[in-house]
One Martini backbone bead per residue (centre of mass of N, CA, C, O) as a GRO file, in nm:
protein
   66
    1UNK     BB    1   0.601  -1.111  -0.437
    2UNK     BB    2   0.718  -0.968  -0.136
    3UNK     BB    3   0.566  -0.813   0.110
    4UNK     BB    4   0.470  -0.570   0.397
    5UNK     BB    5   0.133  -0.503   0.515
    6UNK     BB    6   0.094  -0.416   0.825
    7UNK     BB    7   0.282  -0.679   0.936
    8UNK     BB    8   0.222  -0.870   0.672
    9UNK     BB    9   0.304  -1.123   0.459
   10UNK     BB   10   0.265  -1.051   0.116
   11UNK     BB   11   0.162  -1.129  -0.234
   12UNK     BB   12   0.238  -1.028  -0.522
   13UNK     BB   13   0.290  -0.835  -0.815
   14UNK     BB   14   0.501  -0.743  -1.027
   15UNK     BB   15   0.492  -0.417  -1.013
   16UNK     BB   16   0.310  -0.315  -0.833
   17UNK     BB   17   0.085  -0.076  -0.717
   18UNK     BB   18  -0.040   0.073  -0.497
   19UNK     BB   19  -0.319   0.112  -0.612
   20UNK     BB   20  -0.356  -0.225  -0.644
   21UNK     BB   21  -0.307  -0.284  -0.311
   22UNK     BB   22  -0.589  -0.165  -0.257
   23UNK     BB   23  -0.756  -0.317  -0.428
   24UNK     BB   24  -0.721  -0.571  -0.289
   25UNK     BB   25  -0.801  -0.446  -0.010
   26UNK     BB   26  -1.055  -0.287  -0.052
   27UNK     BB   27  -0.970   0.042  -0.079
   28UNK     BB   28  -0.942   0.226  -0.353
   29UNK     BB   29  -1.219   0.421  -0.197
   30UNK     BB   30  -1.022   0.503  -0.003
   31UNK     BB   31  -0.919   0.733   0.277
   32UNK     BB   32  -0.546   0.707   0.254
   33UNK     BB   33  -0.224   0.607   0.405
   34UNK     BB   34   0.086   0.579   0.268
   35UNK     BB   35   0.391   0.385   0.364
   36UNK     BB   36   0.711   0.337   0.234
   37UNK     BB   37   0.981   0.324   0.356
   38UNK     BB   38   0.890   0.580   0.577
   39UNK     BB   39   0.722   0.662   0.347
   40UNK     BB   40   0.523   0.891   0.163
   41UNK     BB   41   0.236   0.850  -0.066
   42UNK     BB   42   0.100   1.001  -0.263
   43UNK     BB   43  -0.246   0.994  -0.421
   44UNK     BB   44  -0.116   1.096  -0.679
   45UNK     BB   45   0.110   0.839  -0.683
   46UNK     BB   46  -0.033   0.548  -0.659
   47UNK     BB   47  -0.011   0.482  -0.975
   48UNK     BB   48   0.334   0.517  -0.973
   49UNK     BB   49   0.383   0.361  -0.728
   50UNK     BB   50   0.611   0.093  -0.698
   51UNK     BB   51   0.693  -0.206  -0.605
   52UNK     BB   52   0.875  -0.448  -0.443
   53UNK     BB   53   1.114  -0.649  -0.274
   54UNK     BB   54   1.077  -0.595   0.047
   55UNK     BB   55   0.863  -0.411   0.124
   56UNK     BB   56   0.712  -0.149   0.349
   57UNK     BB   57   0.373  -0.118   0.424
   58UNK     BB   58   0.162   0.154   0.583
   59UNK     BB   59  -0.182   0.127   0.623
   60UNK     BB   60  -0.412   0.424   0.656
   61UNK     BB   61  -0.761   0.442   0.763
   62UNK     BB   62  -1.031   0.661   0.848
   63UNK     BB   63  -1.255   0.721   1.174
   64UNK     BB   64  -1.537   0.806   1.222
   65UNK     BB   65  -1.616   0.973   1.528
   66UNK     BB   66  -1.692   1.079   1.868
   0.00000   0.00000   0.00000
């Protein structure tokens, strides 16, 4: 199924989870804030909320420096 991914359309599996999509983008064990249709999916809930077809998903990592 194809979903939008911080502005780029991606392909996944039906049914993916959050976190199998962090995981495919090699974020898996990175500190992400993850927002999907606007809504913001809470860390503890990556395992458990599904992806759709056409969903827009917007991933942001943070960058230590100063």
């Amino acid at each position: 199924m194809r979903i939008q991914v911080n502005g780029e359309e991606r392909e996944i599996e039906a049914g993916a989870s959050v976190r199998s999509l962090l995981e495919a983008m090699q974020l898996g064990d990175v500190l992400v804030a993850v927002e999907r249709n606007e809504e913001i999916i809470p860390r503890a809930a990556h395992t458990t909320a599904t992806l759709n077809e056409g969903d827009v998903v917007e991933v942001v990592h943070f960058v230590g420096g100063g």
